[in-house]
Coordinates of C-alpha atoms in Angstrom, one line a residue:
X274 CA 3.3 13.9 -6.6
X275 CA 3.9 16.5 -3.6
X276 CA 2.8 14.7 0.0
X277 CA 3.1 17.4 2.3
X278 CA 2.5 15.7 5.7
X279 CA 0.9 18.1 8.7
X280 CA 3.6 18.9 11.5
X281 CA 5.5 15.7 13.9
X282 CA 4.7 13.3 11.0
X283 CA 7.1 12.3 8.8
X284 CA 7.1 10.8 5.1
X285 CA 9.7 8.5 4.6
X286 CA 10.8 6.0 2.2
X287 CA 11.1 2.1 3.9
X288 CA 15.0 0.8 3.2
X289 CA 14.4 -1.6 1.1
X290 CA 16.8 -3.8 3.1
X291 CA 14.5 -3.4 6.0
X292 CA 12.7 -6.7 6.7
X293 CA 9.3 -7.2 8.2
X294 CA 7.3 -10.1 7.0
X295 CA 4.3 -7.5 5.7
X296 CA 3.8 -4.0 4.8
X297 CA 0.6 -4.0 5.8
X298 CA -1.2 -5.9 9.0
X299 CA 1.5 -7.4 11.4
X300 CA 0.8 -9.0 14.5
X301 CA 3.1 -7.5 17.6
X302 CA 4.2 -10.2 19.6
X303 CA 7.3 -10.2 22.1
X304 CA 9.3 -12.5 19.4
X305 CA 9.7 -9.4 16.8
X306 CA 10.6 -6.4 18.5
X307 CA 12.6 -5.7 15.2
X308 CA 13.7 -2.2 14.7
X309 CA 13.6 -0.8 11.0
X310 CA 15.2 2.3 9.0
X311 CA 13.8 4.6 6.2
X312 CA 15.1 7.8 4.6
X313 CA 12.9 11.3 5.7
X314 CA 11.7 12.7 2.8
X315 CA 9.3 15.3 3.6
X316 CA 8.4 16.5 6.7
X317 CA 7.0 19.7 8.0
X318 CA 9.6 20.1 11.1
X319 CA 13.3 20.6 11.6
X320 CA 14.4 17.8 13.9
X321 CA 14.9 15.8 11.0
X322 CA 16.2 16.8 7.5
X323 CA 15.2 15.5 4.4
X324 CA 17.7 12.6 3.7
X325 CA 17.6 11.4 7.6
X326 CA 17.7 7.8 8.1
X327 CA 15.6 7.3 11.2
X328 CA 15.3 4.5 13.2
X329 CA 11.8 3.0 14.3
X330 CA 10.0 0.2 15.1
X331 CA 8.2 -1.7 12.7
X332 CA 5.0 -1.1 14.2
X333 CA 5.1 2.5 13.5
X334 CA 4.8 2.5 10.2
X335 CA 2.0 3.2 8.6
X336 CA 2.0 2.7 4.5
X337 CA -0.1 4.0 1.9
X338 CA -0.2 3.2 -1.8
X339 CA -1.9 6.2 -3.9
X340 CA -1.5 5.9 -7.8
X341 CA 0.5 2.7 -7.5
X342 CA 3.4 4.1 -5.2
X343 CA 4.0 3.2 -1.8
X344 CA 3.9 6.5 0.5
X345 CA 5.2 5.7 4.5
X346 CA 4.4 7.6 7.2
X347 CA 5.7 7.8 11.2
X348 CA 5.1 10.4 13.9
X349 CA 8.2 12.0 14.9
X350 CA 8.0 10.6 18.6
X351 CA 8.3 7.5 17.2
X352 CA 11.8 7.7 15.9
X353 CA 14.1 5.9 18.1
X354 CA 17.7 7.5 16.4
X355 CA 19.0 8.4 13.3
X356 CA 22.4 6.9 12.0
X357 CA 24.5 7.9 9.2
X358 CA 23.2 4.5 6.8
X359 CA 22.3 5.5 3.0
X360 CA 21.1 3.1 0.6

């Protein structure tokens, strides 16, 4: 399936070593300020190449399942880094 997100979002894939208690609703409280990482794999800008592991917080994400997959999105102001991790 081709997911061609509109420009400064991005369409990553979640590490799978990422941990957040949900994929869905999460409550943000000043406890879990946990940052996560996910591969880019489509995006419709140049900052970030497809195979990127960005850095974001976990309240950035937002996930959609379509035919049984899991699809994630993030804007691109909501990357914090990128760092050279590959799963």
């Amino acid at each position: 399936m081709q997911i061609s997100p509109k420009k400064d979002i991005l369409l990553i894939k979640k590490h799978l070593k990422s941990q957040i208690k949900v994929d869905m609703i999460v409550e943000e409280s000043d406890e879990d300020k946990r940052l996560i990482t996910g591969e880019v794999l489509s995006n419709n800008d140049k900052e970030y190449k497809q195979g990127t592991t960005v850095i974001f917080g976990k309240y950035s994400i937002f996930p959609l399942t379509l035919q049984g997959e899991n699809f994630y999105f993030i804007d691109k102001n909501d990357v914090i880094g990128t760092c050279s991790y590959k799963e």
